[in-house]
mmCIF file of N, CA and C in Angstrom:
data_model
loop_
_atom_site.group_PDB
_atom_site.id
_atom_site.type_symbol
_atom_site.label_atom_id
_atom_site.label_comp_id
_atom_site.label_asym_id
_atom_site.label_seq_id
_atom_site.Cartn_x
_atom_site.Cartn_y
_atom_site.Cartn_z
ATOM 1 N N ARG A 14 0.820 -1.204 0.000
ATOM 2 C CA ARG A 14 0.000 0.000 0.000
ATOM 3 C C ARG A 14 0.856 1.256 0.000
ATOM 4 N N LEU A 15 1.969 1.202 0.723
ATOM 5 C CA LEU A 15 2.852 2.361 0.757
ATOM 6 C C LEU A 15 3.380 2.672 -0.644
ATOM 7 N N ARG A 16 3.778 1.634 -1.365
ATOM 8 C CA ARG A 16 4.251 1.841 -2.739
ATOM 9 C C ARG A 16 3.179 2.481 -3.600
ATOM 10 N N ALA A 17 1.954 1.976 -3.498
ATOM 11 C CA ALA A 17 0.854 2.522 -4.295
ATOM 12 C C ALA A 17 0.607 3.983 -3.940
ATOM 13 N N TRP A 18 0.640 4.293 -2.642
ATOM 14 C CA TRP A 18 0.412 5.676 -2.219
ATOM 15 C C TRP A 18 1.524 6.587 -2.732
ATOM 16 N N LEU A 19 2.766 6.154 -2.600
ATOM 17 C CA LEU A 19 3.881 6.971 -3.062
ATOM 18 C C LEU A 19 3.835 7.167 -4.576
ATOM 19 N N PHE A 20 3.502 6.099 -5.287
ATOM 20 C CA PHE A 20 3.442 6.223 -6.738
ATOM 21 C C PHE A 20 2.286 7.125 -7.159
ATOM 22 N N THR A 21 1.160 7.045 -6.461
ATOM 23 C CA THR A 21 0.030 7.932 -6.745
ATOM 24 C C THR A 21 0.425 9.375 -6.494
ATOM 25 N N LEU A 22 1.112 9.622 -5.396
ATOM 26 C CA LEU A 22 1.587 10.970 -5.107
ATOM 27 C C LEU A 22 2.490 11.466 -6.225
ATOM 28 N N HIS A 23 3.380 10.612 -6.668
ATOM 29 C CA HIS A 23 4.284 10.992 -7.753
ATOM 30 C C HIS A 23 3.506 11.327 -9.018
ATOM 31 N N CYS A 24 2.516 10.518 -9.340
ATOM 32 C CA CYS A 24 1.734 10.764 -10.559
ATOM 33 C C CYS A 24 0.908 12.033 -10.452
ATOM 34 N N CYS A 25 0.410 12.335 -9.268
ATOM 35 C CA CYS A 25 -0.353 13.580 -9.089
ATOM 36 C C CYS A 25 0.513 14.790 -9.391
ATOM 37 N N LEU A 26 1.787 14.704 -9.098
ATOM 38 C CA LEU A 26 2.654 15.865 -9.237
ATOM 39 C C LEU A 26 3.414 15.910 -10.554
ATOM 40 N N GLU A 27 3.789 14.797 -11.082
ATOM 41 C CA GLU A 27 4.637 14.805 -12.273
ATOM 42 C C GLU A 27 4.338 13.592 -13.154
ATOM 43 N N GLY A 28 3.057 13.313 -13.354
ATOM 44 C CA GLY A 28 2.677 12.092 -14.028
ATOM 45 C C GLY A 28 2.852 12.069 -15.526
ATOM 46 N N LYS A 29 2.888 13.226 -16.147
ATOM 47 C CA LYS A 29 2.890 13.245 -17.615
ATOM 48 C C LYS A 29 4.099 12.553 -18.224
ATOM 49 N N ILE A 30 5.194 12.485 -17.507
ATOM 50 C CA ILE A 30 6.396 11.876 -18.070
ATOM 51 C C ILE A 30 6.538 10.399 -17.710
ATOM 52 N N LEU A 31 5.617 9.879 -16.905
ATOM 53 C CA LEU A 31 5.754 8.506 -16.440
ATOM 54 C C LEU A 31 4.958 7.479 -17.222
ATOM 55 N N GLN A 32 3.884 7.882 -17.873
ATOM 56 C CA GLN A 32 2.974 6.894 -18.448
ATOM 57 C C GLN A 32 3.659 5.975 -19.450
ATOM 58 N N ASP A 33 4.508 6.501 -20.289
ATOM 59 C CA ASP A 33 5.194 5.634 -21.251
ATOM 60 C C ASP A 33 6.101 4.634 -20.549
ATOM 61 N N GLN A 34 6.813 5.083 -19.544
ATOM 62 C CA GLN A 34 7.688 4.181 -18.798
ATOM 63 C C GLN A 34 6.879 3.122 -18.062
ATOM 64 N N VAL A 35 5.770 3.531 -17.474
ATOM 65 C CA VAL A 35 4.923 2.594 -16.741
ATOM 66 C C VAL A 35 4.347 1.546 -17.694
ATOM 67 N N SER A 36 3.924 1.976 -18.872
ATOM 68 C CA SER A 36 3.370 1.029 -19.844
ATOM 69 C C SER A 36 4.385 -0.040 -20.223
ATOM 70 N N ILE A 37 5.609 0.358 -20.431
ATOM 71 C CA ILE A 37 6.662 -0.599 -20.773
ATOM 72 C C ILE A 37 6.883 -1.579 -19.620
ATOM 73 N N LEU A 38 6.915 -1.073 -18.394
ATOM 74 C CA LEU A 38 7.095 -1.944 -17.231
ATOM 75 C C LEU A 38 5.923 -2.905 -17.057
ATOM 76 N N GLN A 39 4.705 -2.409 -17.282
ATOM 77 C CA GLN A 39 3.524 -3.256 -17.149
ATOM 78 C C GLN A 39 3.555 -4.396 -18.165
ATOM 79 N N LEU A 40 3.861 -4.068 -19.396
ATOM 80 C CA LEU A 40 3.925 -5.106 -20.432
ATOM 81 C C LEU A 40 5.025 -6.116 -20.127
ATOM 82 N N GLY A 41 6.170 -5.615 -19.674
ATOM 83 C CA GLY A 41 7.272 -6.505 -19.319
ATOM 84 C C GLY A 41 6.945 -7.405 -18.145
ATOM 85 N N ALA A 42 6.095 -6.923 -17.237
ATOM 86 C CA ALA A 42 5.714 -7.711 -16.058
ATOM 87 C C ALA A 42 4.530 -8.631 -16.346
ATOM 88 N N GLY A 43 3.998 -8.542 -17.560
ATOM 89 C CA GLY A 43 2.905 -9.428 -17.943
ATOM 90 C C GLY A 43 1.547 -9.057 -17.380
ATOM 91 N N TRP A 44 1.301 -7.765 -17.157
ATOM 92 C CA TRP A 44 0.000 -7.340 -16.644
ATOM 93 C C TRP A 44 -1.078 -7.657 -17.672
ATOM 94 N N ALA A 45 -2.221 -8.128 -17.214
ATOM 95 C CA ALA A 45 -3.370 -8.391 -18.080
ATOM 96 C C ALA A 45 -3.987 -7.063 -18.525
ATOM 97 N N ALA A 46 -4.749 -7.119 -19.609
ATOM 98 C CA ALA A 46 -5.367 -5.902 -20.155
ATOM 99 C C ALA A 46 -6.288 -5.230 -19.136
ATOM 100 N N GLU A 47 -7.023 -6.031 -18.352
ATOM 101 C CA GLU A 47 -7.933 -5.465 -17.358
ATOM 102 C C GLU A 47 -7.175 -4.669 -16.297
ATOM 103 N N LEU A 48 -6.075 -5.199 -15.837
ATOM 104 C CA LEU A 48 -5.278 -4.512 -14.825
ATOM 105 C C LEU A 48 -4.643 -3.245 -15.392
ATOM 106 N N ARG A 49 -4.145 -3.316 -16.609
ATOM 107 C CA ARG A 49 -3.581 -2.114 -17.244
ATOM 108 C C ARG A 49 -4.653 -1.050 -17.445
ATOM 109 N N SER A 50 -5.881 -1.491 -17.774
ATOM 110 C CA SER A 50 -6.989 -0.556 -17.946
ATOM 111 C C SER A 50 -7.335 0.140 -16.633
ATOM 112 N N ARG A 51 -7.367 -0.630 -15.547
ATOM 113 C CA ARG A 51 -7.629 -0.016 -14.237
ATOM 114 C C ARG A 51 -6.535 0.971 -13.861
ATOM 115 N N TRP A 52 -5.291 0.614 -14.158
ATOM 116 C CA TRP A 52 -4.181 1.514 -13.879
ATOM 117 C C TRP A 52 -4.359 2.827 -14.646
ATOM 118 N N THR A 53 -4.703 2.730 -15.933
ATOM 119 C CA THR A 53 -4.839 3.919 -16.757
ATOM 120 C C THR A 53 -5.963 4.815 -16.240
ATOM 121 N N ALA A 54 -7.074 4.221 -15.806
ATOM 122 C CA ALA A 54 -8.169 5.011 -15.239
ATOM 123 C C ALA A 54 -7.719 5.712 -13.956
ATOM 124 N N GLY A 55 -7.008 4.996 -13.101
ATOM 125 C CA GLY A 55 -6.494 5.603 -11.873
ATOM 126 C C GLY A 55 -5.482 6.695 -12.168
ATOM 127 N N PHE A 56 -4.674 6.466 -13.189
ATOM 128 C CA PHE A 56 -3.681 7.465 -13.593
ATOM 129 C C PHE A 56 -4.377 8.750 -14.065
ATOM 130 N N GLY A 57 -5.437 8.587 -14.848
ATOM 131 C CA GLY A 57 -6.202 9.754 -15.301
ATOM 132 C C GLY A 57 -6.796 10.528 -14.134
ATOM 133 N N PHE A 58 -7.318 9.810 -13.147
ATOM 134 C CA PHE A 58 -7.857 10.464 -11.956
ATOM 135 C C PHE A 58 -6.770 11.226 -11.217
ATOM 136 N N ALA A 59 -5.599 10.607 -11.081
ATOM 137 C CA ALA A 59 -4.486 11.265 -10.387
ATOM 138 C C ALA A 59 -4.053 12.527 -11.128
ATOM 139 N N MET A 60 -4.023 12.464 -12.459
ATOM 140 C CA MET A 60 -3.650 13.648 -13.249
ATOM 141 C C MET A 60 -4.672 14.764 -13.059
ATOM 142 N N CYS A 61 -5.948 14.401 -13.056
ATOM 143 C CA CYS A 61 -7.007 15.400 -12.855
ATOM 144 C C CYS A 61 -6.890 16.041 -11.474
ATOM 145 N N LEU A 62 -6.703 15.224 -10.466
ATOM 146 C CA LEU A 62 -6.557 15.730 -9.102
ATOM 147 C C LEU A 62 -5.321 16.614 -8.981
ATOM 148 N N GLY A 63 -4.227 16.185 -9.582
ATOM 149 C CA GLY A 63 -3.010 16.994 -9.556
ATOM 150 C C GLY A 63 -3.215 18.358 -10.208
ATOM 151 N N GLY A 64 -3.945 18.364 -11.311
ATOM 152 C CA GLY A 64 -4.237 19.639 -11.980
ATOM 153 C C GLY A 64 -5.066 20.567 -11.111
ATOM 154 N N MET A 65 -6.024 19.998 -10.397
ATOM 155 C CA MET A 65 -6.869 20.822 -9.526
ATOM 156 C C MET A 65 -6.090 21.361 -8.330
ATOM 157 N N LEU A 66 -5.087 20.620 -7.883
ATOM 158 C CA LEU A 66 -4.315 21.057 -6.724
ATOM 159 C C LEU A 66 -3.242 22.092 -7.066
ATOM 160 N N MET A 67 -2.910 22.229 -8.338
ATOM 161 C CA MET A 67 -1.834 23.156 -8.706
ATOM 162 C C MET A 67 -2.187 24.620 -8.474
ATOM 163 N N GLN A 68 -3.423 25.013 -8.725
ATOM 164 C CA GLN A 68 -3.784 26.429 -8.526
ATOM 165 C C GLN A 68 -3.600 26.858 -7.065
ATOM 166 N N PRO A 69 -4.146 26.117 -6.091
ATOM 167 C CA PRO A 69 -3.909 26.517 -4.697
ATOM 168 C C PRO A 69 -2.424 26.464 -4.325
ATOM 169 N N LEU A 70 -1.712 25.489 -4.863
ATOM 170 C CA LEU A 70 -0.289 25.382 -4.566
ATOM 171 C C LEU A 70 0.477 26.584 -5.129
ATOM 172 N N LYS A 71 0.145 26.999 -6.343
ATOM 173 C CA LYS A 71 0.811 28.171 -6.932
ATOM 174 C C LYS A 71 0.462 29.440 -6.171
ATOM 175 N N ARG A 72 -0.786 29.539 -5.695
ATOM 176 C CA ARG A 72 -1.160 30.729 -4.922
ATOM 177 C C ARG A 72 -0.370 30.807 -3.615
ATOM 178 N N SER A 73 -0.154 29.667 -2.979
ATOM 179 C CA SER A 73 0.518 29.711 -1.682
ATOM 180 C C SER A 73 2.038 29.758 -1.796
ATOM 181 N N LEU A 74 2.622 29.102 -2.812
ATOM 182 C CA LEU A 74 4.081 29.049 -2.929
ATOM 183 C C LEU A 74 4.655 29.895 -4.063
ATOM 184 N N GLY A 75 3.804 30.400 -4.921
ATOM 185 C CA GLY A 75 4.288 31.086 -6.118
ATOM 186 C C GLY A 75 4.614 30.043 -7.186
ATOM 187 N N GLU A 76 4.741 30.503 -8.436
ATOM 188 C CA GLU A 76 4.950 29.557 -9.530
ATOM 189 C C GLU A 76 6.258 28.770 -9.378
ATOM 190 N N HIS A 77 7.331 29.485 -9.076
ATOM 191 C CA HIS A 77 8.625 28.807 -8.933
ATOM 192 C C HIS A 77 8.623 27.860 -7.732
ATOM 193 N N GLY A 78 8.056 28.303 -6.625
ATOM 194 C CA GLY A 78 8.002 27.461 -5.434
ATOM 195 C C GLY A 78 7.158 26.215 -5.648
ATOM 196 N N ALA A 79 6.024 26.368 -6.353
ATOM 197 C CA ALA A 79 5.160 25.219 -6.636
ATOM 198 C C ALA A 79 5.878 24.220 -7.531
ATOM 199 N N LEU A 80 6.573 24.709 -8.539
ATOM 200 C CA LEU A 80 7.311 23.823 -9.431
ATOM 201 C C LEU A 80 8.433 23.109 -8.678
ATOM 202 N N SER A 81 9.122 23.843 -7.825
ATOM 203 C CA SER A 81 10.180 23.227 -7.012
ATOM 204 C C SER A 81 9.614 22.159 -6.084
ATOM 205 N N ALA A 82 8.456 22.434 -5.490
ATOM 206 C CA ALA A 82 7.816 21.453 -4.610
ATOM 207 C C ALA A 82 7.424 20.195 -5.386
ATOM 208 N N CYS A 83 6.935 20.377 -6.609
ATOM 209 C CA CYS A 83 6.565 19.222 -7.444
ATOM 210 C C CYS A 83 7.784 18.371 -7.771
ATOM 211 N N HIS A 84 8.874 19.018 -8.137
ATOM 212 C CA HIS A 84 10.087 18.266 -8.462
ATOM 213 C C HIS A 84 10.653 17.558 -7.234
ATOM 214 N N ALA A 85 10.611 18.226 -6.097
ATOM 215 C CA ALA A 85 11.111 17.604 -4.865
ATOM 216 C C ALA A 85 10.250 16.397 -4.489
ATOM 217 N N ALA A 86 8.931 16.534 -4.610
ATOM 218 C CA ALA A 86 8.039 15.411 -4.300
ATOM 219 C C ALA A 86 8.262 14.258 -5.267
ATOM 220 N N SER A 87 8.496 14.566 -6.535
ATOM 221 C CA SER A 87 8.777 13.517 -7.519
ATOM 222 C C SER A 87 10.045 12.761 -7.166
ATOM 223 N N LEU A 88 11.076 13.490 -6.837
ATOM 224 C CA LEU A 88 12.337 12.854 -6.487
ATOM 225 C C LEU A 88 12.196 11.994 -5.232
ATOM 226 N N LEU A 89 11.547 12.530 -4.214
ATOM 227 C CA LEU A 89 11.352 11.767 -2.976
ATOM 228 C C LEU A 89 10.506 10.520 -3.208
ATOM 229 N N SER A 90 9.477 10.642 -4.034
ATOM 230 C CA SER A 90 8.623 9.490 -4.326
ATOM 231 C C SER A 90 9.402 8.400 -5.027
ATOM 232 N N LEU A 91 10.198 8.773 -6.008
ATOM 233 C CA LEU A 91 10.980 7.771 -6.726
ATOM 234 C C LEU A 91 12.034 7.128 -5.835
ATOM 235 N N LEU A 92 12.666 7.917 -4.982
ATOM 236 C CA LEU A 92 13.641 7.351 -4.059
ATOM 237 C C LEU A 92 12.980 6.384 -3.070
ATOM 238 N N ALA A 93 11.800 6.750 -2.594
ATOM 239 C CA ALA A 93 11.077 5.872 -1.673
ATOM 240 C C ALA A 93 10.650 4.590 -2.363
ATOM 241 N N LEU A 94 10.214 4.698 -3.613
ATOM 242 C CA LEU A 94 9.844 3.501 -4.367
ATOM 243 C C LEU A 94 11.040 2.592 -4.581
ATOM 244 N N GLN A 95 12.171 3.187 -4.844
ATOM 245 C CA GLN A 95 13.388 2.422 -5.089
ATOM 246 C C GLN A 95 13.787 1.655 -3.823
ATOM 247 N N GLN A 96 13.564 2.243 -2.660
ATOM 248 C CA GLN A 96 13.949 1.615 -1.406
ATOM 249 C C GLN A 96 12.980 0.511 -0.991
ATOM 250 N N SER A 97 11.730 0.574 -1.472
ATOM 251 C CA SER A 97 10.728 -0.412 -1.026
ATOM 252 C C SER A 97 10.708 -1.645 -1.890
#
């Protein structure tokens, strides 16, 4: 569950660059079409939620601060995934 939560957090913040990599990993791991479909639906939800959260984040941190926070969260999420 921790991995799923961390990966969801990562996708909410910087998901646009991950989908191609995730698709390759899913195919290599032999995921069934149904499971890949559920993943894609969840990924779309995470992207939508991330988009909605960016406006309040930019208002509170400024554009540069919000972008820096997104990159820091992406890096931390990937490092945590690597360790788990």
